[in-house]
Coordinates of C-alpha atoms in Angstrom, one line a residue:
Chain A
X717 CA -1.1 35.1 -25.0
X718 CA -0.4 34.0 -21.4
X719 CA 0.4 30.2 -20.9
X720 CA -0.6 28.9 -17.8
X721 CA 2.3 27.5 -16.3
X722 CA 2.3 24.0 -14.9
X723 CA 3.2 24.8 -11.6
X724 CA 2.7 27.7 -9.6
X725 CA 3.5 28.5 -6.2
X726 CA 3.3 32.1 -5.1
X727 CA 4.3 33.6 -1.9
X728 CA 4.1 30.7 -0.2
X729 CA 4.7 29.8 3.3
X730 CA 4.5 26.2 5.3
X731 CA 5.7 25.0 8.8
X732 CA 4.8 21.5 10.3
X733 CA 4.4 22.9 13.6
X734 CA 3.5 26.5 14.8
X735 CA 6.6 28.8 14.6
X736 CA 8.5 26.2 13.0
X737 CA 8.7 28.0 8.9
X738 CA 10.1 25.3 6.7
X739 CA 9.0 27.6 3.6
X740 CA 9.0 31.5 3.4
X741 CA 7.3 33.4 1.1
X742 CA 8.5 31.1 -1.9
X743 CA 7.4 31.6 -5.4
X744 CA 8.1 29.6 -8.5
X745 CA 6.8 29.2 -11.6
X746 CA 7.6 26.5 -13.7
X747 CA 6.2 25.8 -18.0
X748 CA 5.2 22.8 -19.5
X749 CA 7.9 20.8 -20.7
X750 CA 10.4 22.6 -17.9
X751 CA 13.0 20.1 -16.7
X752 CA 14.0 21.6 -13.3
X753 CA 16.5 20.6 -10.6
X754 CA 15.3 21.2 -6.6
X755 CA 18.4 21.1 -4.7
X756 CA 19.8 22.2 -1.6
X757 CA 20.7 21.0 2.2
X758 CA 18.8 18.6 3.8
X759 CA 16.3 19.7 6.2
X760 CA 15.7 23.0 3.3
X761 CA 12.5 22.3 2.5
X762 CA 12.7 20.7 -1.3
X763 CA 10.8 17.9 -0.4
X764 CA 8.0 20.3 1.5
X765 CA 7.8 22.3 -1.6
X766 CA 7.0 19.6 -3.6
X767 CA 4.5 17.9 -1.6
X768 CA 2.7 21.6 -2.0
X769 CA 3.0 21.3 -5.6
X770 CA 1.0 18.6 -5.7
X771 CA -1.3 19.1 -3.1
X772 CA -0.5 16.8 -0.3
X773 CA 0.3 19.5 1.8
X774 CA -1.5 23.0 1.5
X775 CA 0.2 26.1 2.3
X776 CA -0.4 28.4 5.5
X777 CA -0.1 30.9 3.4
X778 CA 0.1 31.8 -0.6
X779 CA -1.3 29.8 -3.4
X780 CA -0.1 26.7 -5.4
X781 CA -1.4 26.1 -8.5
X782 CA -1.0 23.1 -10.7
X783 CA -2.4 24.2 -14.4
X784 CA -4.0 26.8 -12.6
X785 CA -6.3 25.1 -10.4
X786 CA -5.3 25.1 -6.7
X787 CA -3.0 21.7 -6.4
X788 CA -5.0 19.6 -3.4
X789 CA -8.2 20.4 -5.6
X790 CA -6.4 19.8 -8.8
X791 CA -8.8 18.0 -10.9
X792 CA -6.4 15.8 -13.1
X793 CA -4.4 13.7 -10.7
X794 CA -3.9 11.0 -13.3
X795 CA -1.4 13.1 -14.9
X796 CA 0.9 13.5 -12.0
X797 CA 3.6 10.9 -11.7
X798 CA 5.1 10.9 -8.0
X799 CA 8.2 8.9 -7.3
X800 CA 8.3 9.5 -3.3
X801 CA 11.8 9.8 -1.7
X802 CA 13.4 6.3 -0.3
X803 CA 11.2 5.1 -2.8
X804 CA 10.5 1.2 -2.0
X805 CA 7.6 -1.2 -1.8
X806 CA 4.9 -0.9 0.6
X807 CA 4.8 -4.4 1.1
X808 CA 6.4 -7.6 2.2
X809 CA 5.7 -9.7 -0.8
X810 CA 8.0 -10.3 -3.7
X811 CA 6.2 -7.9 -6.2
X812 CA 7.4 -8.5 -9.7
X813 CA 9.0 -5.6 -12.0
X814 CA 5.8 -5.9 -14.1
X815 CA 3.3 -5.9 -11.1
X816 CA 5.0 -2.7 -10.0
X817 CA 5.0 -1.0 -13.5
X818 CA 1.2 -2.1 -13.5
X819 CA 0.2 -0.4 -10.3
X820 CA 1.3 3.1 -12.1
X821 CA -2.1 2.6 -14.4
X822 CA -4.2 2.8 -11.5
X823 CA -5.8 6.0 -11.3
X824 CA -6.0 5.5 -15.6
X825 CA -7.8 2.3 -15.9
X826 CA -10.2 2.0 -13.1
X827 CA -10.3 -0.2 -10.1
X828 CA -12.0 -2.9 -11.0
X829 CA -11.2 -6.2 -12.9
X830 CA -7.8 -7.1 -15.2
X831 CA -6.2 -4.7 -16.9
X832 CA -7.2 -4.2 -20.0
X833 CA -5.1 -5.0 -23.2
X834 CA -4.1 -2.0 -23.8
X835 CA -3.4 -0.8 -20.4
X836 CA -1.0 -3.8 -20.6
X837 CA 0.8 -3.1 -23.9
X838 CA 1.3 0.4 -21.8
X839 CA 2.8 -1.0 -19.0
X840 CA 5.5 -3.1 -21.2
X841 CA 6.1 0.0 -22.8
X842 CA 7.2 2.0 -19.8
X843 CA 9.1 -1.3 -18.8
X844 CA 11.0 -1.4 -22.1
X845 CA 11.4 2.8 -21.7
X846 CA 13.8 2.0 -18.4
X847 CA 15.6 -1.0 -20.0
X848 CA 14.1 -3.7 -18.0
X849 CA 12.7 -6.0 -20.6
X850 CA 15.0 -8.7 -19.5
X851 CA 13.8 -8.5 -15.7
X852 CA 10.1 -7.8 -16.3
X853 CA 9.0 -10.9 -14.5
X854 CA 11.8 -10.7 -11.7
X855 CA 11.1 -9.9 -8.2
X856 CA 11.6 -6.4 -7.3
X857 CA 13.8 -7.1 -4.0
X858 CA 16.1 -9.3 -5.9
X859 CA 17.2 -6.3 -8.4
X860 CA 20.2 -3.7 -7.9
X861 CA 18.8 0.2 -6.4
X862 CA 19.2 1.5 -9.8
X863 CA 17.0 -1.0 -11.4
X864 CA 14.6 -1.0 -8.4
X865 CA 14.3 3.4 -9.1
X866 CA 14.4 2.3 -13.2
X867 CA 10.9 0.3 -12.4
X868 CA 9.4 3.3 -9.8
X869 CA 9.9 5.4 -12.8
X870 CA 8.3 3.2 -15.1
X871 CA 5.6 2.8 -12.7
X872 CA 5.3 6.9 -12.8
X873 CA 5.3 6.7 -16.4
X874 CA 3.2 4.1 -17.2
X875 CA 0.1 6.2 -15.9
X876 CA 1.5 8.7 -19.0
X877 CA 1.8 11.5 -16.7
X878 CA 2.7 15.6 -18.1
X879 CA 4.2 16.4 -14.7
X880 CA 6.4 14.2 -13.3
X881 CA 8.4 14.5 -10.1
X882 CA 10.9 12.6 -8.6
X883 CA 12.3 13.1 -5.0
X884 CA 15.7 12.0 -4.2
X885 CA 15.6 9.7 -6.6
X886 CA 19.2 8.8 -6.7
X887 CA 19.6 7.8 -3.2
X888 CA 21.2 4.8 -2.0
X889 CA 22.1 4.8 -5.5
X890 CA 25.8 4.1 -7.3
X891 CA 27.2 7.2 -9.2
X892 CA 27.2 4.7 -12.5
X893 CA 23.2 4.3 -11.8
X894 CA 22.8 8.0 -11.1
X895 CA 24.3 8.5 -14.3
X896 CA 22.1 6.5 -16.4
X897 CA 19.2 7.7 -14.6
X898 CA 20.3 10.9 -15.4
X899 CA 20.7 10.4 -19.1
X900 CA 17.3 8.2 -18.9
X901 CA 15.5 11.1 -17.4
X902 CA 17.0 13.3 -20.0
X903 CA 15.5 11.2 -23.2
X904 CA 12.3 10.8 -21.5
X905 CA 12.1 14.7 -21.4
X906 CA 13.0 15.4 -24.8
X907 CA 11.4 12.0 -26.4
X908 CA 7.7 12.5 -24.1
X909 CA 8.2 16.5 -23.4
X910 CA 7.1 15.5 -19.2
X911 CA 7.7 18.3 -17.2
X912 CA 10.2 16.5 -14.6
X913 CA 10.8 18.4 -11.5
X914 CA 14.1 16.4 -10.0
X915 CA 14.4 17.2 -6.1
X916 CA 17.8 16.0 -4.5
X917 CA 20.4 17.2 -2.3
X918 CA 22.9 16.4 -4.9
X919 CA 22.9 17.5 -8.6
X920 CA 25.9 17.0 -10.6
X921 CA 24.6 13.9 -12.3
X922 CA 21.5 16.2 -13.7
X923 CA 23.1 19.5 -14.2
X924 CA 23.9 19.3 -17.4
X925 CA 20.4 17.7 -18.7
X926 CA 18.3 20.5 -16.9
X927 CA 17.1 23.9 -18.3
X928 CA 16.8 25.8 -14.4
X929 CA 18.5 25.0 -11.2
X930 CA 16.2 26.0 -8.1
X931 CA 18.4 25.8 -4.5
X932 CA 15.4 25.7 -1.9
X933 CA 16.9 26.6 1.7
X934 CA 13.7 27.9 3.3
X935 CA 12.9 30.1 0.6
X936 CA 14.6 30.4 -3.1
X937 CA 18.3 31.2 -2.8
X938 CA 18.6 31.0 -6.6
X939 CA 16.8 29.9 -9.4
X940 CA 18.3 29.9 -12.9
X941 CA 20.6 27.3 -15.4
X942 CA 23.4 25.2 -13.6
X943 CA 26.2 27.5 -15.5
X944 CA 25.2 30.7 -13.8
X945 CA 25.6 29.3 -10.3
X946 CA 27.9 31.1 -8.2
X947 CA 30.8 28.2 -7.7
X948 CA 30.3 28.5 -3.6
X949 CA 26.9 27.3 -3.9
X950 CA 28.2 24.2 -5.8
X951 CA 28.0 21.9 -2.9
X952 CA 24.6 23.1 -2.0
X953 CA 24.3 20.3 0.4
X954 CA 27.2 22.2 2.4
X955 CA 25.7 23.6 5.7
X956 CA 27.6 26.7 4.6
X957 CA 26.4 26.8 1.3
Chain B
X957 CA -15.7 -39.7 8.7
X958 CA -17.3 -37.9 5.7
X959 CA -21.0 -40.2 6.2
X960 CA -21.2 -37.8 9.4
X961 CA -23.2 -34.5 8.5
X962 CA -21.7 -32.9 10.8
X963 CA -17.9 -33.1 9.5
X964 CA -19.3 -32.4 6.1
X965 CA -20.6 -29.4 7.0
X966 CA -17.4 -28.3 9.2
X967 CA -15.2 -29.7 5.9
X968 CA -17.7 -27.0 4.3
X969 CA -17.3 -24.0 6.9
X970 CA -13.7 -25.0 7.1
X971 CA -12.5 -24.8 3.6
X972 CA -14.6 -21.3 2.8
X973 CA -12.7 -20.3 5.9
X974 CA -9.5 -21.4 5.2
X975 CA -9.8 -19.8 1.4
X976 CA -10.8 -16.6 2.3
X977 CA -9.1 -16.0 5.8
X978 CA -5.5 -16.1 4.2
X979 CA -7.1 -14.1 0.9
X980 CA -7.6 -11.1 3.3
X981 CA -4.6 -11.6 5.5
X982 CA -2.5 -10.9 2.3
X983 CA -3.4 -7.6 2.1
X984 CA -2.7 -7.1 6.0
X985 CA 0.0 -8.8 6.0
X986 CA 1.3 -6.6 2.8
X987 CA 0.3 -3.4 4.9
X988 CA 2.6 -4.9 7.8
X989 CA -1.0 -4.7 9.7
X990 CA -0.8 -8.2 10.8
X991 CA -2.2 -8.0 13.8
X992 CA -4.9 -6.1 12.7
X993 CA -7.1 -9.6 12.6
X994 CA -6.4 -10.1 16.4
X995 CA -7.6 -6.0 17.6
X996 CA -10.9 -6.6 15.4
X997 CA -11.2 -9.8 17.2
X998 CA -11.5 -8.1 20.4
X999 CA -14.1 -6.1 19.4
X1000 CA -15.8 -9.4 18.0
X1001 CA -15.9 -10.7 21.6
X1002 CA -17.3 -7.2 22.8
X1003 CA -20.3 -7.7 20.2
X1004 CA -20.5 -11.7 21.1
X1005 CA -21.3 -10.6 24.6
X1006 CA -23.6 -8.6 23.4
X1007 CA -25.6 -10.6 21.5
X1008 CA -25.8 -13.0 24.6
X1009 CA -27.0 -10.0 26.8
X1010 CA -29.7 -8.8 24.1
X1011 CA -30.1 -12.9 23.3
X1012 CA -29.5 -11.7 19.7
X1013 CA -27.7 -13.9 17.0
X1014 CA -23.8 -13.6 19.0
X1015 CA -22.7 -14.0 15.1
X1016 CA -25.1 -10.9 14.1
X1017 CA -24.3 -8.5 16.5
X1018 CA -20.0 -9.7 16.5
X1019 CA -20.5 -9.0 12.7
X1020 CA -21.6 -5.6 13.3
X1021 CA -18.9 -5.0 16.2
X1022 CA -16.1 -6.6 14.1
X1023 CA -16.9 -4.3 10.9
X1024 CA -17.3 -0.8 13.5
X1025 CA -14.0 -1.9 15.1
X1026 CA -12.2 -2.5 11.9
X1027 CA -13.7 1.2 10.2
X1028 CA -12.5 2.5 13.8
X1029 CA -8.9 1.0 13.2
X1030 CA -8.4 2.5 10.0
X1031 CA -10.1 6.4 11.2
X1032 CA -8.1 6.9 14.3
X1033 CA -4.6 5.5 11.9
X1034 CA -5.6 7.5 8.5
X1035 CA -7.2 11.0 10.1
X1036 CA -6.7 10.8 13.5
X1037 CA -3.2 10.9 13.2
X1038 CA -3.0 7.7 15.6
X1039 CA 0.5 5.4 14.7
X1040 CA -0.9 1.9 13.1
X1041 CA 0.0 0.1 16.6
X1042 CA -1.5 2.4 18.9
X1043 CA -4.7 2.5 16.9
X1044 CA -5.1 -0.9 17.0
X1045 CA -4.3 -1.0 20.8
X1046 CA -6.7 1.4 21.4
X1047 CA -9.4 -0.8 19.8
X1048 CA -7.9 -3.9 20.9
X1049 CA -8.5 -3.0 24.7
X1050 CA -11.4 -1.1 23.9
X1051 CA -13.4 -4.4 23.0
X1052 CA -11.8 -6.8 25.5
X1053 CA -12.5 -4.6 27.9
X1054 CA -16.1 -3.9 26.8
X1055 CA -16.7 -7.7 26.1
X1056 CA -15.8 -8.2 30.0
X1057 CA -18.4 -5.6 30.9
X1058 CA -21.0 -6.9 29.0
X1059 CA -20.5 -11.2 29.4
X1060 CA -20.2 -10.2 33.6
X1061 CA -23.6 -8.1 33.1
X1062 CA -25.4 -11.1 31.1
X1063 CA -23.6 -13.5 33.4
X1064 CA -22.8 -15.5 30.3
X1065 CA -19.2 -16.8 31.5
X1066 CA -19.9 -20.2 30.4
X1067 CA -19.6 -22.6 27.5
X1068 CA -21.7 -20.7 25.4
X1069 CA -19.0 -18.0 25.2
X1070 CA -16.3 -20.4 24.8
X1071 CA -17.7 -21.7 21.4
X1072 CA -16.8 -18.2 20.0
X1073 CA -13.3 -18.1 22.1
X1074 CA -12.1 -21.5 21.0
X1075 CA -14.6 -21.9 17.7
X1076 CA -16.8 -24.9 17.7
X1077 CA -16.7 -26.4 14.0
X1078 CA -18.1 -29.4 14.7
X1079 CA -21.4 -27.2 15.9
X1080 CA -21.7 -25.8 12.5
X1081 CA -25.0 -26.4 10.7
X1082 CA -26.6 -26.0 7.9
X1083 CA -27.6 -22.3 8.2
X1084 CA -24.2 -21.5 9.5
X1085 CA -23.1 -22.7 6.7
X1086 CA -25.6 -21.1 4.4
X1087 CA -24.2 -17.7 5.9
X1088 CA -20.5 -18.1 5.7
X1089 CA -21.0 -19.2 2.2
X1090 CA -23.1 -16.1 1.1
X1091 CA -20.8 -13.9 3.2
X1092 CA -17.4 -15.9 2.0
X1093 CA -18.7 -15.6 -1.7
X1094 CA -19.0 -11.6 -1.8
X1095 CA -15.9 -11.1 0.1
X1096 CA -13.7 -13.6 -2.3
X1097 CA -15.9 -12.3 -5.0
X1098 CA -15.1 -8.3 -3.8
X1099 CA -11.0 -9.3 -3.6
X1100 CA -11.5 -10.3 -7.2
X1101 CA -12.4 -7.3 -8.4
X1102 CA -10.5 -5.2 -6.5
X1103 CA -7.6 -7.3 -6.7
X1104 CA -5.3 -4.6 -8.7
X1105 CA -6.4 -1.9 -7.0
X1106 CA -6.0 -3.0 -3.4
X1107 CA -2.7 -4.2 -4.8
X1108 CA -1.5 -1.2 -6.5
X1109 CA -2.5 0.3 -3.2
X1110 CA 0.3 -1.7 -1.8
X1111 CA 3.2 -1.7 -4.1
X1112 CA 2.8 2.6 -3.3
X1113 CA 0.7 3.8 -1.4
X1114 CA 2.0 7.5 -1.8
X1115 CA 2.0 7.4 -5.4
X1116 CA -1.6 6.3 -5.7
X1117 CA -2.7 8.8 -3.6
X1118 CA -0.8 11.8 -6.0
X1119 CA -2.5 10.1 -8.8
X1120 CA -6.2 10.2 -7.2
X1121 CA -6.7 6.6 -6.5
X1122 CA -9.4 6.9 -3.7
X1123 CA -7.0 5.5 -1.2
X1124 CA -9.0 5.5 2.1
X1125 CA -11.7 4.0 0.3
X1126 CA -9.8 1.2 -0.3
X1127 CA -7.7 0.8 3.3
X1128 CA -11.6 1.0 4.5
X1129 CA -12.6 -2.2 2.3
X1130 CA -9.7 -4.2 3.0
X1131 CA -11.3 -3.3 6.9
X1132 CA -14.6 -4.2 6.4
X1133 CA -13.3 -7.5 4.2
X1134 CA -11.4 -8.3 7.9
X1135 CA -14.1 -7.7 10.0
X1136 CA -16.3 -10.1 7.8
X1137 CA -13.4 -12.8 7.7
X1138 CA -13.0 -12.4 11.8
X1139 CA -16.7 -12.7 12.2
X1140 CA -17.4 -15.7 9.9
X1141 CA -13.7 -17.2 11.0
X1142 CA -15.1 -17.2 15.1
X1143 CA -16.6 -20.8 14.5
X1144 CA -14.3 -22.4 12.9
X1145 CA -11.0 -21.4 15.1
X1146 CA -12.6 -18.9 17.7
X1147 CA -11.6 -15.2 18.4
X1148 CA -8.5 -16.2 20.1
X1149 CA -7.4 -17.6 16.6
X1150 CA -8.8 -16.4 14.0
X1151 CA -5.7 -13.8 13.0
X1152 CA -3.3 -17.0 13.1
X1153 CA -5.5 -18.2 10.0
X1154 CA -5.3 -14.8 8.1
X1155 CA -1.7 -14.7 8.5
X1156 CA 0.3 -17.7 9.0
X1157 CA -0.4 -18.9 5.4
X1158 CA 0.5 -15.7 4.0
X1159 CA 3.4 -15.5 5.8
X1160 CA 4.0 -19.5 4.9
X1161 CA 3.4 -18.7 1.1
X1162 CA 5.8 -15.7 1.1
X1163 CA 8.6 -18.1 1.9
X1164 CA 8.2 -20.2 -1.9
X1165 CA 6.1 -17.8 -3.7
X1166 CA 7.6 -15.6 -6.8
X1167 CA 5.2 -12.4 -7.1
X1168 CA 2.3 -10.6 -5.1
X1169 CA -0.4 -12.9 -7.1
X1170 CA 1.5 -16.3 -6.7
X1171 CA 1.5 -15.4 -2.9
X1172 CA -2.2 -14.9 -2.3
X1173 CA -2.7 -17.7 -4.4
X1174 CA -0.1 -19.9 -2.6
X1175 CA -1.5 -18.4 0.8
X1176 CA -5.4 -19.3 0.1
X1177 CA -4.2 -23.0 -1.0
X1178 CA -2.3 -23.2 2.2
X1179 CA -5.3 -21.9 4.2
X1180 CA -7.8 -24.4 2.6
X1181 CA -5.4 -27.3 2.9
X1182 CA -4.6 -26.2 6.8
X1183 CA -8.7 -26.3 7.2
X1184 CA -8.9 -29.6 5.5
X1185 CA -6.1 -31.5 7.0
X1186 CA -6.4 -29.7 10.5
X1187 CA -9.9 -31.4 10.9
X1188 CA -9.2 -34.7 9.8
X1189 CA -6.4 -34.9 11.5
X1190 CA -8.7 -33.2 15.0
X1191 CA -11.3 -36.1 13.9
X1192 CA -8.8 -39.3 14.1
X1193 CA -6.7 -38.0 16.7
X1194 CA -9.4 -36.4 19.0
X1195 CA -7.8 -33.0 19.2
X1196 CA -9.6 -29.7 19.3
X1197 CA -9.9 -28.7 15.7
X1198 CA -9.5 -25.1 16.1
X1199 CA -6.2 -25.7 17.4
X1200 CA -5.1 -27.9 14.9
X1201 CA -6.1 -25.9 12.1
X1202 CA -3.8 -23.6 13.2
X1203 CA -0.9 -25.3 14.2
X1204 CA -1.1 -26.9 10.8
X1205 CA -0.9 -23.8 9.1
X1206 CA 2.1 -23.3 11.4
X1207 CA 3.5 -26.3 10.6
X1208 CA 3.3 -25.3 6.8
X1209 CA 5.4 -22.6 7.4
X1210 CA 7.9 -24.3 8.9
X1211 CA 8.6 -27.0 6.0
X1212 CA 8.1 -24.3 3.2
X1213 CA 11.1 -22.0 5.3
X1214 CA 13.3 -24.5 4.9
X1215 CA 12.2 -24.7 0.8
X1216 CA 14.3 -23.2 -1.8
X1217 CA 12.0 -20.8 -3.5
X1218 CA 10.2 -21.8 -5.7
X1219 CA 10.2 -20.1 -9.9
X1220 CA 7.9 -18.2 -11.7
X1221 CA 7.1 -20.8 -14.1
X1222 CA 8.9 -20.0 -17.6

């Protein structure tokens, strides 16, 4: 029997301005339950191709599918979790740990009024998930990066999402933090079985948690675990990579 | 000074207004659209000039100026692919320059218009007041509701959006709620001041204040307590009390910079 696959992009092309092809013909399918690294130089178009995934940009040309439904149609939003890149507050005020974690139940519990009780037991749990019981009821801004990326993916998770993606998510980060994200994104995968698509310029904290490596560099330039990389494309961030 | 009707019912006007001017202004000021207050302002005066040319209520046809300008705002920044500033530049000028137009064609330059320039509190009665109570209610009564949603909104924008929170629904409310606020706001401080009311306190409370909630709260008691004292202190010193109000609010910002920050309370 054929699965539908959680994501699927086929043949896809996308450029921001005529003439201008961030993406070529790029294809890629990945299962429920995948945990996949998109790396690759900056300016390759990892953070394009993931936008098309879920359908904030559509492609020129070629489909993208999320669950098989066409991604900027895709009729169960709720259950994408989207940790932008330079992920940070929107606003100027000192937004607490927990009000953060609490805007991730959102597009769950409705707009109006409190949230509910059990939306709130929800949100403590995602907080408790990234280890930041102690500094629930902190400000935000007066946390380290890694914590402040620890409450965005609470946030992400509190909305109990089967896809989750997270782009760059490691930047401006310490390699001790991208560690323990690392190893936190890893038990959240096998603990909650999320399909995490992991987007950053820079793997080595990851590679040895994830199932596929994707290198994006205008189109695929390989797609397959860490260990069969060819060692020149190690530094995929290289301009010669 | 509280036996004079008159002060009452400006005490009245002013304390709505001072509640819900900074209760909107927080989600402006959030949205780093502070200014926002002062472009729908603008087109405030446009529709104030045109009441006096049709010799319609100036606070009817401003109301339906202010909420067209503020829905225009967020259309030409959200679809038309317009930067934030230049949007509201575009309206901004728009509606100054429209307002000129029309108060030169209805040869209204006179102190009828400056009433809604300056605000004229002490003018205030009671049906006034009967509409900026009604109107005051539903908008406190809509950021109530909407609190954690226009919040959320906020804290990530980006990620709403991915999750199908009707995001442009929202950025249009938190318009209209402005456009109300500026509309109602006009008597109490005028159209030259009426952003200075939605912001300074929020700007004042984010000095002290420990999380997004304490912060509107903080802000709406500083905006109520700049109304209150900026009109006592207008009615024992003889000062215009649009231009108190504000300078108060001003002046709260100033002491509560130099305050540590306050605590969430354990």
């Amino acid at each position: 029997m054929h699965v539908i696959p959680a994501v699927a992009l086929e043949h896809v092309d996308f450029g921001y301005a005529p003439g201008r092809r961030v993406l070529e013909d790029v294809s890629l399918e990945v299962r429920e339950g995948e945990f996949v690294a998109i790396a690759g130089p900056n300016g390759g178009g990892k953070t394009t191709l993931v936008r098309i995934v879920l359908g904030l940009e559509r492609p020129a040309s070629g489909t993208a599918l999320l669950y098989g439904e066409p991604a900027h149609r895709f009729s169960r939003r709720r259950t994408l979790g989207y940790l932008a890149q330079r992920a940070e507050l929107g606003g100027d005020a000192p937004a607490t740990v927990r009000e953060v974690v609490a805007a991730g139940r959102l597009a769950c519990a409705g707009l109006v009024g409190p949230l509910r009780r059990r939306d709130r037991e929800l949100v403590a749990e995602a907080i408790a998930r990234v280890g930041l019981e102690e500094v629930a009821d902190a400000p935000l801004r007066t946390l380290s990066g890694g914590m402040q990326q620890r409450a965005f993916i609470a946030k992400a998770l509190a909305g109990e999402p089967s896809v989750l993606v997270l782009d760059e998510p490691t930047t401006g980060v310490d390699v001790e933090s991208q560690e323990s994200l690392a190893a936190l994104l890893d038990r959240l995968h096998s603990e909650l079985g999320v399909t995490i698509l992991y987007v950053s310029h820079e793997f080595g904290a990851v590679e040895r948690f994830v199932q596929r490596l994707v290198l994006v560099r205008r189109g695929i330039v390989f797609d397959g675990p860490p260990r069969e990389l060819p060692h020149v494309w190690h530094d995929p961030s290289h301009a010669h990579a | 000074m509280l036996e004079l009707e008159f002060m009452r019912l400006a005490l009245a006007a002013g304390a709505i207004v001072g509640v819900l001017a900074p209760a909107v202004g927080f989600f402006l000021v959030q949205r780093r659209q502070s200014l926002i207050g002062d472009g729908i302002g603008h087109v405030a005066f446009a529709g104030v000039a045109a009441g006096i040319l049709l010799d319609v209520s100036p606070v009817l046809t401003a109301l339906v100026a202010a909420v067209l300008g503020g829905v225009a705002i967020e259309a030409l920044r959200s679809r038309g692919g317009t930067a934030g500033d230049q949007a509201l530049a575009l309206v901004f000028y728009t509606g100054i320059a429209a307002g000129v137009v029309l108060v030169s064609s209805a040869g209204a330059l006179d102190v009828g218009l400056f009433q809604y320039l300056f605000g004229s509190i002490l003018t205030v009665t009671r049906g006034d007041l009967l509409l900026i109570a009604i109107l005051g209610a539903i908008g406190l009564a809509t950021i109530g509701l909407l609190y954690r949603a226009l919040a959320g909104a906020i804290v990530d924008e980006e990620g709403a959006r991915v999750a199908g929170v009707p995001i442009e629904r929202l950025n249009v409310t938190v318009a209209v709620l402005a456009a109300v606020t500026v509309a109602l706001s006009m008597r109490v401080v005028g159209i030259l001041l009426v952003a200075a009311l939605m912001v300074l306190p929020v700007i004042a409370a984010g000095r002290v204040a420990w999380s997004m909630r304490s912060t509107l709260l903080l802000s709406m008691a500083i905006g109520l307590g700049s109304a209150l004292a900026g009109l006592t202190i207008s009615y024992y010193a003889d000062l215009p009390p649009g231009g108190t109000i504000v300078l108060v609010a001003a002046g709260s910002f100033a002491v509560l910079a130099a305050a540590r920050p306050l605590r969430a309370p354990a």
